Short mmCIF file of C-alpha atoms and ligand atoms in Angstrom, two decimals:
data_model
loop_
_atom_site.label_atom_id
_atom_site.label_comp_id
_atom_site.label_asym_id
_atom_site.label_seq_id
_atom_site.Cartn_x
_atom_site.Cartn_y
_atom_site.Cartn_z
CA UNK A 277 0.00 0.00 0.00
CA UNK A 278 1.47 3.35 -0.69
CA UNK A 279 2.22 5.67 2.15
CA UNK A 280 2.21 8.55 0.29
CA UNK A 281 -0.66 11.27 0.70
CA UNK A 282 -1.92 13.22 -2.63
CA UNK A 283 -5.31 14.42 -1.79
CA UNK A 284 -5.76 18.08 -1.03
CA UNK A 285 -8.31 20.97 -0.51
CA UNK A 286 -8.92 24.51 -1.69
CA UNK A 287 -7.17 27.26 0.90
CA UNK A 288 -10.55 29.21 1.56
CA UNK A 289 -11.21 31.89 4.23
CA UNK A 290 -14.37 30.24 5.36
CA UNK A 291 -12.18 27.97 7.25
CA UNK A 292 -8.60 29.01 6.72
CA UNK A 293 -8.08 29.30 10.71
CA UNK A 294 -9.09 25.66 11.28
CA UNK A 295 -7.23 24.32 8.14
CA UNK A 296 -4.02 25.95 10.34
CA UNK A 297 -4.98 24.71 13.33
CA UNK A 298 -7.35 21.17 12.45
CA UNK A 299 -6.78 18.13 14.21
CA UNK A 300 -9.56 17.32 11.79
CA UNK A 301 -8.90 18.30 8.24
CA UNK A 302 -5.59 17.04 6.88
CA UNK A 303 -4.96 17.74 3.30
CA UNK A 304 -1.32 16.64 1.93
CA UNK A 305 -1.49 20.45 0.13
CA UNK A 306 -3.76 23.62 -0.68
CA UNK A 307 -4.84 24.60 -3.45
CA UNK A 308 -5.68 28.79 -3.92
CA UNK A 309 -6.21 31.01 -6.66
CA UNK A 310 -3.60 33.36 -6.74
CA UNK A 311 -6.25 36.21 -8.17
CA UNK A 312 -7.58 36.23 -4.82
CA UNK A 313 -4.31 36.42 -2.83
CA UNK A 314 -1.85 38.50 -4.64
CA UNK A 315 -1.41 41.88 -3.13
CA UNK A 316 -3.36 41.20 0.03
CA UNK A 317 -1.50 42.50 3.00
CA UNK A 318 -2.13 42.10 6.84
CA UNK A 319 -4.31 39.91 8.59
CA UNK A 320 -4.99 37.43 5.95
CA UNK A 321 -1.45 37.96 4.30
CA UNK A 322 -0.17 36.33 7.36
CA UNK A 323 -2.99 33.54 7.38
CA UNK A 324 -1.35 32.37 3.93
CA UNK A 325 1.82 32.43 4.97
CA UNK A 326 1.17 30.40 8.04
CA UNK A 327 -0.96 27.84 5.75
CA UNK A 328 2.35 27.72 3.38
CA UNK A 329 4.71 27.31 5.90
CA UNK A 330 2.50 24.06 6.91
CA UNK A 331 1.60 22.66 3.24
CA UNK A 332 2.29 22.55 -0.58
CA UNK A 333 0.57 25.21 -2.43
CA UNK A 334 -1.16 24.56 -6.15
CA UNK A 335 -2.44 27.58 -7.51
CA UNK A 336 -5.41 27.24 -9.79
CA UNK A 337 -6.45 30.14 -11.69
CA UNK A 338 -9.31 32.10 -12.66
CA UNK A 339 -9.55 34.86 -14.77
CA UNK A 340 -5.68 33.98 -17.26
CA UNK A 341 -8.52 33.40 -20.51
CA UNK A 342 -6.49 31.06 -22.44
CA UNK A 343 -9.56 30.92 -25.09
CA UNK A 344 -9.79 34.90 -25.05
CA UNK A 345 -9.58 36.53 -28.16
CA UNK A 346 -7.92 39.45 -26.90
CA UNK A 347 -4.48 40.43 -26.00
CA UNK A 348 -2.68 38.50 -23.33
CA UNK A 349 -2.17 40.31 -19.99
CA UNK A 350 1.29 39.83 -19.68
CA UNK A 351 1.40 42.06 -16.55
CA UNK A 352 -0.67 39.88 -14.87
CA UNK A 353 0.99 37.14 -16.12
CA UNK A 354 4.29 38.29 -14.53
CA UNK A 355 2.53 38.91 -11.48
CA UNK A 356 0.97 35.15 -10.98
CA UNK A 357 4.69 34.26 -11.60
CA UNK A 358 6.26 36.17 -8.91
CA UNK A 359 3.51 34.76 -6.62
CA UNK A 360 4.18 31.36 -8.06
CA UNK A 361 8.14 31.56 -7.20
CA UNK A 362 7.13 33.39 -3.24
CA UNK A 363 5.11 30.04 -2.47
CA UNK A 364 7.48 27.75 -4.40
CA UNK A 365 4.10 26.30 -6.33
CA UNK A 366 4.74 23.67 -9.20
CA UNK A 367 1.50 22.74 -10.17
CA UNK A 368 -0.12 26.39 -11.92
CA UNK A 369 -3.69 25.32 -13.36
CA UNK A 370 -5.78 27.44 -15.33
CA UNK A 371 -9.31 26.33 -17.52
CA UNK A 372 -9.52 25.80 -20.93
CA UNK A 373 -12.17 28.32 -21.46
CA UNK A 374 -12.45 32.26 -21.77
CA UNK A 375 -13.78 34.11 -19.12
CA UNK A 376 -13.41 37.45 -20.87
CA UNK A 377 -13.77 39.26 -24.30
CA UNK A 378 -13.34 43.09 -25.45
CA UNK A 379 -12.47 43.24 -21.75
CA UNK A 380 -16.18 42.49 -20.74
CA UNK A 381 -15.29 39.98 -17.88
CA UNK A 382 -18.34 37.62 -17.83
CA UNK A 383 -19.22 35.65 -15.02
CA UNK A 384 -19.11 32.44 -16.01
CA UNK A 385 -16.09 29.86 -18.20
CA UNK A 386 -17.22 30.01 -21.70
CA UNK A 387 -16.51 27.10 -24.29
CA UNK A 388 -14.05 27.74 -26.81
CA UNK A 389 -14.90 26.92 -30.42
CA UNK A 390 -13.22 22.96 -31.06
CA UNK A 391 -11.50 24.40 -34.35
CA UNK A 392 -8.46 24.35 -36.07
CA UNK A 393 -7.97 27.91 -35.94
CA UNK A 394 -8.77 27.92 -32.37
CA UNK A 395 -6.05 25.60 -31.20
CA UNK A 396 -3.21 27.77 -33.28
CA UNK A 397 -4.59 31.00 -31.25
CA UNK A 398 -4.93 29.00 -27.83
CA UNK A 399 -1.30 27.14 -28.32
CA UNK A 400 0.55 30.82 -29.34
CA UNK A 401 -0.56 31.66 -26.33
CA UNK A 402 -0.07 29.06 -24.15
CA UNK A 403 3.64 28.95 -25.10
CA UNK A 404 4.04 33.11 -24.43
CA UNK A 405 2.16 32.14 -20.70
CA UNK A 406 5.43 29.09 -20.27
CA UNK A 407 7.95 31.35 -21.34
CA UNK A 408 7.20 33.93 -18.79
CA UNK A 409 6.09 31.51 -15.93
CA UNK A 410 9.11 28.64 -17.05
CA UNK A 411 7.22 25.93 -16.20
CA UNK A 412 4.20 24.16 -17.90
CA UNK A 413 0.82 25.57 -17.71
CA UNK A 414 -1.43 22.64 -16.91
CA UNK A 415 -5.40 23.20 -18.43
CA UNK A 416 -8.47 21.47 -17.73
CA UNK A 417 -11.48 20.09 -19.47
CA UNK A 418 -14.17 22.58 -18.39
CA UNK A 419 -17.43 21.53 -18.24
CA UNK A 420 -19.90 23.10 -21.16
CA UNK A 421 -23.77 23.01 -21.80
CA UNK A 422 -23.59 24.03 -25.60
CA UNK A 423 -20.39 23.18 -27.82
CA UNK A 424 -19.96 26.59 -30.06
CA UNK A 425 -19.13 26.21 -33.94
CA UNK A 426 -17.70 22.76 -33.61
CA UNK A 427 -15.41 20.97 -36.20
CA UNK A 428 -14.04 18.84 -34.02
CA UNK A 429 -14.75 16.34 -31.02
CA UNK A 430 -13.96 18.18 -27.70
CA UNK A 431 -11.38 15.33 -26.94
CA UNK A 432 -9.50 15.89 -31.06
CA UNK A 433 -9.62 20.07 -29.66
CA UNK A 434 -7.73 19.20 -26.20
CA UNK A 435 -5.07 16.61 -27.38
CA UNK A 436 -4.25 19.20 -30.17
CA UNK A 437 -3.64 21.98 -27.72
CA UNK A 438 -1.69 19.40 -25.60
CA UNK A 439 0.01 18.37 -28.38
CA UNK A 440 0.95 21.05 -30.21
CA UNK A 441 1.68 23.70 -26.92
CA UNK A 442 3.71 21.17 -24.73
CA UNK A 443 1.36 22.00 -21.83
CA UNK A 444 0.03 19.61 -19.29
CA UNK A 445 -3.68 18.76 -17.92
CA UNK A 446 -5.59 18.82 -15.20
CA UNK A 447 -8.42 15.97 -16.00
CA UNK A 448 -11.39 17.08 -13.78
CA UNK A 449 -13.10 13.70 -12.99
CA UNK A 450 -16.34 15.50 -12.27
CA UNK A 451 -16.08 17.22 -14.88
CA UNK A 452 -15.75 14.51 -17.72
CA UNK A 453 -18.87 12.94 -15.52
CA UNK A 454 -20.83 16.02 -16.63
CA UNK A 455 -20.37 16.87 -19.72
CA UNK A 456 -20.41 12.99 -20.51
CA UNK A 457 -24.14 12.81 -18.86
CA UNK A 458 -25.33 16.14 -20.80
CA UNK A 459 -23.76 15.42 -24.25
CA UNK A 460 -24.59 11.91 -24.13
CA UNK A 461 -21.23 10.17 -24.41
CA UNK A 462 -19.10 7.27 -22.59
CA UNK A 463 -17.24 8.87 -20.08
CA UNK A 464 -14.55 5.90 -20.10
CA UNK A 465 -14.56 6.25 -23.59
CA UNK A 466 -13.82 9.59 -23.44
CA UNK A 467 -11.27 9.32 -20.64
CA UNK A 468 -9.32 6.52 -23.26
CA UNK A 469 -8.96 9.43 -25.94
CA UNK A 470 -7.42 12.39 -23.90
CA UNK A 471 -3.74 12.59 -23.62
CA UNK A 472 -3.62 10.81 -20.27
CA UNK A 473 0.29 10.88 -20.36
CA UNK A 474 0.28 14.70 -19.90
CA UNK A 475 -2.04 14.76 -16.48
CA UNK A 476 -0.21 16.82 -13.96
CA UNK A 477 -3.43 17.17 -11.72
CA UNK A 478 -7.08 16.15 -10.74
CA UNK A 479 -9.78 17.97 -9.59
CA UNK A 480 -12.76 15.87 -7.99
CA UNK A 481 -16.08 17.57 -7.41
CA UNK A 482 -19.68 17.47 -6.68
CA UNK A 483 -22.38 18.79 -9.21
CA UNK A 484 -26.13 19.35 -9.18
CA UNK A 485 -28.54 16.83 -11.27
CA UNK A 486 -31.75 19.59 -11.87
CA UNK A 487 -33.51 17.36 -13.96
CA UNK A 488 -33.32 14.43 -15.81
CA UNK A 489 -31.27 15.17 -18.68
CA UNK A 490 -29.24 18.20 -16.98
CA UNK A 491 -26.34 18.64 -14.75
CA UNK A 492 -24.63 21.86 -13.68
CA UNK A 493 -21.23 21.66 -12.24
CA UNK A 494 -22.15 23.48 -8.70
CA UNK A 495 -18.96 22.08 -6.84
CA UNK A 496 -21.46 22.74 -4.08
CA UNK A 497 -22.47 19.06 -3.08
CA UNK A 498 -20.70 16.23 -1.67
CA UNK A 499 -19.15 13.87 -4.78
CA UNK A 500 -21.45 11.23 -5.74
CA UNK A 501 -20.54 7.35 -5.93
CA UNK A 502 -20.60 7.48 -9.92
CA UNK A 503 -18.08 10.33 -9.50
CA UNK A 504 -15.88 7.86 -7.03
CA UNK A 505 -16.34 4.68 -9.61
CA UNK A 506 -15.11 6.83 -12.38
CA UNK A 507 -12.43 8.26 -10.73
CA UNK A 508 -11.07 4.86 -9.63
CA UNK A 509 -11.00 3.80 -13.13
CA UNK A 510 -9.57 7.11 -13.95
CA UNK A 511 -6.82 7.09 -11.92
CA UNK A 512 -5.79 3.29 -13.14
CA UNK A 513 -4.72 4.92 -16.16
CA UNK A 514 -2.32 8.10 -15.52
CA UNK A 515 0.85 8.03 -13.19
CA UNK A 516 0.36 9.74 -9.59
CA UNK A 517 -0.43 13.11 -9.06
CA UNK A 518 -1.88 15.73 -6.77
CA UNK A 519 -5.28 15.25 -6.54
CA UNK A 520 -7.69 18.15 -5.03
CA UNK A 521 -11.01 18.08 -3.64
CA UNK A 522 -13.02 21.38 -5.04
CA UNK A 523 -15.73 22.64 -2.68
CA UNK A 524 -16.89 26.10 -3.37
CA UNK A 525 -20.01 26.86 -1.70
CA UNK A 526 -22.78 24.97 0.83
CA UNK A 527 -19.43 24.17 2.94
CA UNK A 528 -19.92 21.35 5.29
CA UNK A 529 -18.23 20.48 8.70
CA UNK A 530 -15.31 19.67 8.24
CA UNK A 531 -15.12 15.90 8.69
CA UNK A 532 -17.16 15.53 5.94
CA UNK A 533 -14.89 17.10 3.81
CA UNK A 534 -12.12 14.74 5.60
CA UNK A 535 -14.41 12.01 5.04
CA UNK A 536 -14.30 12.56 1.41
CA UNK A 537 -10.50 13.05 1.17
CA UNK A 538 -9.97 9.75 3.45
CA UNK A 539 -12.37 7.77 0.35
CA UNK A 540 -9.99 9.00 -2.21
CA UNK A 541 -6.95 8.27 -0.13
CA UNK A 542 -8.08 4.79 0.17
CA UNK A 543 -9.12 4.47 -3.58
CA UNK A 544 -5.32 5.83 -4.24
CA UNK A 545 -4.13 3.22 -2.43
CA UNK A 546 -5.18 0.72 -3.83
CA UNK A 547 -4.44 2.07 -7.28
CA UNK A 548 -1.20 3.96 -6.94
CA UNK A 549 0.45 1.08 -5.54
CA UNK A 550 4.37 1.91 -4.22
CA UNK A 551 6.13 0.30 -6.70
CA UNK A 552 5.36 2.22 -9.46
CA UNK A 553 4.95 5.86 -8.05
CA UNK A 554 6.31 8.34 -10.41
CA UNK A 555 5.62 11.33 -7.79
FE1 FE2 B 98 -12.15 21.66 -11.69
#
């Protein structure tokens, strides 16, 4: 059985004191978004460095747009990679969406158009993000509700951006659940056509079902069984990495969330046996 711990939870301020302090919750890293902790001074400054000095930080990103059409913001490009070298993070996530246009930020991740031309824009600037950062972005498979102008299969649109930018992934379990349940596809099927050598990450989640052909990706309930049985089968197939628990809103007590980090320890160890962990 492997010793080694890789499940971890989002650094949030609705319970950053007791993630210090917990005999309760014990993540083997945090994960943060650095749009919501660079610059900020005092009190909660301090907070972040105490959580630091205790665990690995991950930084997972929110508003980089990969998909945008605009301009790059380099500045704040060069500012996530200060931040990145003060907490010593490896692992920088971002989506594989646009989250603003015309510099309109919307609310919400917005699908990118699976197209040739597409990919060339999204890998161009994928490789100027790496060459300020020096070290690989890694992008997930967002979940979407209505593909937009598509000329290719949403797992053809992220192997070529893979491919083609040398970047890695984050494979959102929940995620691939989703969109797999909305869009009416295999989800293992699916899973066996991404570029599963290239997954630097995982993000597990829960989601809403509001009716019976629709799910919306709340990461506001507890992570079904389905969710768990893919996962396992997931995580069969790519080498061992850092694996984080996303809970954004309705947050329980915090054994629960324990309780779901302690299931996907034990999954992990049966899966990631010793012998061959890369990590
Ligand atoms: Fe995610």
């Amino acid at each position: 059985m492997s010793e080694k711990k890789y499940t971890g939870i989002g650094f949030r301020k609705d319970f950053a004191e007791e993630l210090i302090d917990s005999e309760v919750l014990k993540p083997s890293f945090i994960e943060l978004a650095p749009e919501n902790w660079i610059g900020m001074g005092g009190y909660w400054k301090k907070q972040l460095d105490k959580a630091a000095e205790k665990y690995p930080v991950t930084c997972h990103g929110l508003s980089l747009s990969i998909g945008s059409p605009d301009a790059l913001d380099v500045p704040f490009v060069k500012q996530v990679k200060k931040f990145l070298d003060q907490y010593k993070v490896k692992v920088y996530s971002e989506h594989l969406s646009y989250s603003k246009c015309d510099n309109a930020h919307l609310y919400d991740l917005l699908p990118i158009p699976f197209r040739m031309d597409a990919v060339k824009h999204i890998v161009a600037r994928i490789k100027q993000v790496q060459d300020i950062l020096e070290q690989p972005l890694v992008l997930e498979n967002v979940s979407y509700y209505t593909p937009v102008a598509a000329e290719m299969t949403e797992h053809e649109f992220i192997s070529a951006i893979v491919n083609e930018s040398g970047c890695n992934m984050l494979l959102d379990v929940n995620n691939v659940y989703v969109n797999a349940f909305n869009h009416k596809y295999d989800a293992k099927n699916f899973l066996s056509k991404l570029p599963l050598n290239k997954v630097a990450y995982i993000h597990m989640a829960g989601h809403e079902q509001v009716s019976d052909t629709l799910i919306i990706d709340t990461h506001g309930q507890a992570v079904i069984d389905p969710v768990f049985e893919l996962f396992e089968h997931a995580i069969g197939l790519v080498k061992p990495v850092p694996v984080l628990l996303e809970r954004d809103f309705n947050i329980p007590e915090l054994e629960e969330l324990q309780g779901e980090l302690s299931r996907m320890d034990s999954i992990i160890s049966k899966i990631w046996k010793t012998e061959h962990a890369a990590a």
